[in-house]
């Protein structure tokens, strides 16, 4: 089988962009990534996006972005997998390269969330849950995650304070990231004193609504060589996996296991030939603090019920055994939903090149995990320094 390497990465700052529309953000990130790779054309474009239709009344993003970036008559499509759209788009781009059908592929993740009324945004995000069983009954994503958080705390005896540690860690790393939405460290008290959105989930347990775009360029080592991209820029896509679970929480086998993440991770570990102990950093999908705890368990980093214990023991910081959310995570960097998986990939590239603002010393292997829905559609990818 061919190998895939990422040779370029780019992004925009995450935040509320008053002056830049969806196309501006996407094109900026894409051209940054192409510039980073030193190329001016690609064979195809994959766009990770979740809800541009309802949020900004724009679909057909493949054509829109390829056209505005001046890429000519290339094939270009949007990939949608709820909040895992970015991770799925990266994996589709990698598959195109591995298949031999395309040699140089661009992937951009984009979401422009702040142009809609906040109540509408909450409703549109809920499209990724089960519309008839959950959304129509008023269950937003915050509410669904609050249910899981309550059950986790009750089952394993954790407190709100314990889960707050994930937000504190994310903000500590986000404070160093010039592209993060929230660049300030916080304390456990900040989380505990923040208002309840859906008890026991508080404002600081949640990722924010925001805008942003990120992009990567994928090719083969042979083509990278031919294009003259310096080897220091290459990052190998070592493994990937993807799986789904029941769309609604009521039908889950076990509310406290992210089964799709477990299956996706097993596939990715097998393909890369690594185990959790070989991974130097983890970009997990902390859309809510509870998801960080469950993700660490599903990825095999912590035993079942011990994800939050890892945070309590101080093992998730940059200089600890299992650094997570090195770029601030979804909590502090921000979660422009369809772009998040690509932002995670960009962070993996920066870490493995040794260029990250919160650098894990001598990082050689990194993992990204991107969750769609309440765990119904999950991607896991593993990247390795060349
Ligand atoms: C699989 C998945 O990924 S599902 C996840 C999909 N994403 C979501 O569900 C988004 C979840 N988050 C939200 O819905 C919203 O951010 C909420 C409900 C938590 C807060 O929204 P609002 O109450 O409208 O906040 P609003 O935008 O008015 O901001 C109020 C203040 O809080 C701050 N703020 C907003 N969100 C956050 C946050 N998550 N963390 C910290 N501060 C925040 C704002 O900066 C603002 O601060 P300021 O007054 O100093 O300027």
mmCIF file of N, CA and C and ligand atoms in Angstrom, residues 83 118 122 125 141-142 182 184 197 203-204 206-209 285 287-288 330-331 335 337 371-373, ligand 1:
data_model
loop_
_atom_site.group_PDB
_atom_site.id
_atom_site.type_symbol
_atom_site.label_atom_id
_atom_site.label_comp_id
_atom_site.label_asym_id
_atom_site.label_seq_id
_atom_site.Cartn_x
_atom_site.Cartn_y
_atom_site.Cartn_z
ATOM 1 N N UNK A 83 -20.061 16.627 14.230
ATOM 2 C CA UNK A 83 -18.871 17.351 14.724
ATOM 3 C C UNK A 83 -17.580 16.634 14.339
ATOM 4 N N UNK A 118 -28.150 32.687 18.634
ATOM 5 C CA UNK A 118 -27.654 31.605 19.492
ATOM 6 C C UNK A 118 -28.651 30.464 19.673
ATOM 7 N N UNK A 122 -27.999 26.440 18.671
ATOM 8 C CA UNK A 122 -28.199 25.286 19.552
ATOM 9 C C UNK A 122 -29.099 24.253 18.866
ATOM 10 N N UNK A 125 -27.175 22.549 15.962
ATOM 11 C CA UNK A 125 -26.207 21.567 16.475
ATOM 12 C C UNK A 125 -26.928 20.272 16.822
ATOM 13 N N UNK A 141 -27.493 19.407 22.801
ATOM 14 C CA UNK A 141 -26.257 18.650 23.065
ATOM 15 C C UNK A 141 -25.762 18.883 24.480
ATOM 16 N N UNK A 142 -25.929 20.119 24.960
ATOM 17 C CA UNK A 142 -25.496 20.410 26.326
ATOM 18 C C UNK A 142 -26.300 19.534 27.291
ATOM 19 N N UNK A 182 -9.885 31.375 23.654
ATOM 20 C CA UNK A 182 -9.695 31.834 25.035
ATOM 21 C C UNK A 182 -8.227 31.675 25.417
ATOM 22 N N UNK A 184 -6.648 32.569 28.204
ATOM 23 C CA UNK A 184 -6.372 32.856 29.623
ATOM 24 C C UNK A 184 -6.477 31.577 30.450
ATOM 25 N N UNK A 197 -25.458 25.467 32.682
ATOM 26 C CA UNK A 197 -26.182 25.506 31.409
ATOM 27 C C UNK A 197 -27.260 24.415 31.468
ATOM 28 N N UNK A 203 -20.975 26.499 32.249
ATOM 29 C CA UNK A 203 -20.413 27.213 31.099
ATOM 30 C C UNK A 203 -18.985 26.750 30.799
ATOM 31 N N UNK A 204 -18.173 26.612 31.861
ATOM 32 C CA UNK A 204 -16.768 26.267 31.641
ATOM 33 C C UNK A 204 -16.515 24.768 31.481
ATOM 34 N N UNK A 206 -18.117 23.523 28.969
ATOM 35 C CA UNK A 206 -18.525 23.449 27.559
ATOM 36 C C UNK A 206 -17.552 24.148 26.625
ATOM 37 N N UNK A 207 -17.468 23.635 25.404
ATOM 38 C CA UNK A 207 -16.726 24.331 24.356
ATOM 39 C C UNK A 207 -17.614 25.466 23.851
ATOM 40 N N UNK A 208 -16.996 26.530 23.308
ATOM 41 C CA UNK A 208 -17.791 27.674 22.860
ATOM 42 C C UNK A 208 -18.283 27.568 21.414
ATOM 43 N N UNK A 209 -19.274 28.377 21.114
ATOM 44 C CA UNK A 209 -19.738 28.569 19.737
ATOM 45 C C UNK A 209 -18.757 29.560 19.092
ATOM 46 N N UNK A 285 -11.600 14.815 21.946
ATOM 47 C CA UNK A 285 -12.731 15.697 21.628
ATOM 48 C C UNK A 285 -13.434 16.139 22.917
ATOM 49 N N UNK A 287 -15.509 18.427 23.758
ATOM 50 C CA UNK A 287 -16.601 19.395 23.550
ATOM 51 C C UNK A 287 -17.236 19.716 24.894
ATOM 52 N N UNK A 288 -17.234 18.728 25.790
ATOM 53 C CA UNK A 288 -17.664 18.904 27.176
ATOM 54 C C UNK A 288 -16.669 18.118 28.029
ATOM 55 N N UNK A 330 -10.908 21.679 22.519
ATOM 56 C CA UNK A 330 -12.112 22.336 21.999
ATOM 57 C C UNK A 330 -12.568 23.395 22.996
ATOM 58 N N UNK A 331 -12.248 23.160 24.282
ATOM 59 C CA UNK A 331 -12.696 24.046 25.345
ATOM 60 C C UNK A 331 -12.092 25.442 25.225
ATOM 61 N N UNK A 335 -14.332 25.375 19.290
ATOM 62 C CA UNK A 335 -14.886 24.209 18.596
ATOM 63 C C UNK A 335 -15.788 24.655 17.435
ATOM 64 N N UNK A 337 -17.397 23.544 14.832
ATOM 65 C CA UNK A 337 -17.632 22.100 14.785
ATOM 66 C C UNK A 337 -17.033 21.324 13.596
ATOM 67 N N UNK A 371 -15.232 13.516 17.721
ATOM 68 C CA UNK A 371 -16.542 12.899 17.996
ATOM 69 C C UNK A 371 -17.669 13.634 17.281
ATOM 70 N N UNK A 372 -18.526 12.884 16.598
ATOM 71 C CA UNK A 372 -19.757 13.434 16.038
ATOM 72 C C UNK A 372 -20.932 12.958 16.872
ATOM 73 N N UNK A 373 -21.933 13.829 17.061
ATOM 74 C CA UNK A 373 -23.092 13.484 17.882
ATOM 75 C C UNK A 373 -22.665 13.246 19.320
HETATM 76 C C1 LIG B 1 -20.057 16.167 19.497
HETATM 77 C C2 LIG B 1 -20.008 17.605 19.813
HETATM 78 O O1 LIG B 1 -18.980 18.176 19.621
HETATM 79 S S1 LIG B 1 -21.362 18.371 20.441
HETATM 80 C C3 LIG B 1 -20.830 20.000 20.836
HETATM 81 C C4 LIG B 1 -21.309 21.008 19.890
HETATM 82 N N1 LIG B 1 -21.116 22.331 20.478
HETATM 83 C C5 LIG B 1 -21.963 22.835 21.396
HETATM 84 O O2 LIG B 1 -22.924 22.198 21.784
HETATM 85 C C6 LIG B 1 -21.668 24.219 21.884
HETATM 86 C C7 LIG B 1 -21.800 24.298 23.368
HETATM 87 N N2 LIG B 1 -21.696 25.664 23.812
HETATM 88 C C8 LIG B 1 -22.752 26.510 23.810
HETATM 89 O O3 LIG B 1 -23.853 26.157 23.402
HETATM 90 C C9 LIG B 1 -22.533 27.922 24.260
HETATM 91 O O4 LIG B 1 -21.186 28.273 24.161
HETATM 92 C C10 LIG B 1 -22.982 28.134 25.738
HETATM 93 C C11 LIG B 1 -24.461 27.780 25.873
HETATM 94 C C12 LIG B 1 -22.153 27.262 26.677
HETATM 95 C C13 LIG B 1 -22.764 29.606 26.104
HETATM 96 O O5 LIG B 1 -23.427 30.383 25.145
HETATM 97 P P1 LIG B 1 -24.041 31.820 25.506
HETATM 98 O O6 LIG B 1 -24.711 31.743 26.830
HETATM 99 O O7 LIG B 1 -24.803 32.268 24.324
HETATM 100 O O8 LIG B 1 -22.732 32.633 25.709
HETATM 101 P P2 LIG B 1 -22.360 34.017 25.040
HETATM 102 O O9 LIG B 1 -21.866 33.762 23.655
HETATM 103 O O10 LIG B 1 -23.496 34.983 25.220
HETATM 104 O O11 LIG B 1 -21.144 34.474 25.923
HETATM 105 C C14 LIG B 1 -21.299 34.950 27.244
HETATM 106 C C15 LIG B 1 -19.912 35.066 27.852
HETATM 107 O O12 LIG B 1 -19.405 33.738 28.128
HETATM 108 C C16 LIG B 1 -18.213 33.498 27.376
HETATM 109 N N3 LIG B 1 -18.311 32.131 26.901
HETATM 110 C C17 LIG B 1 -19.176 31.626 25.986
HETATM 111 N N4 LIG B 1 -18.996 30.300 25.862
HETATM 112 C C18 LIG B 1 -17.986 29.975 26.714
HETATM 113 C C19 LIG B 1 -17.355 28.764 27.033
HETATM 114 N N5 LIG B 1 -17.732 27.640 26.469
HETATM 115 N N6 LIG B 1 -16.369 28.784 27.958
HETATM 116 C C20 LIG B 1 -15.984 29.937 28.547
HETATM 117 N N7 LIG B 1 -16.568 31.128 28.291
HETATM 118 C C21 LIG B 1 -17.549 31.137 27.386
HETATM 119 C C22 LIG B 1 -18.216 34.509 26.262
HETATM 120 O O13 LIG B 1 -16.913 34.831 25.865
HETATM 121 C C23 LIG B 1 -18.885 35.697 26.938
HETATM 122 O O14 LIG B 1 -17.924 36.333 27.756
HETATM 123 P P3 LIG B 1 -17.925 37.920 27.951
HETATM 124 O O15 LIG B 1 -19.274 38.260 28.561
HETATM 125 O O16 LIG B 1 -16.763 38.157 28.847
HETATM 126 O O17 LIG B 1 -17.780 38.471 26.578
#
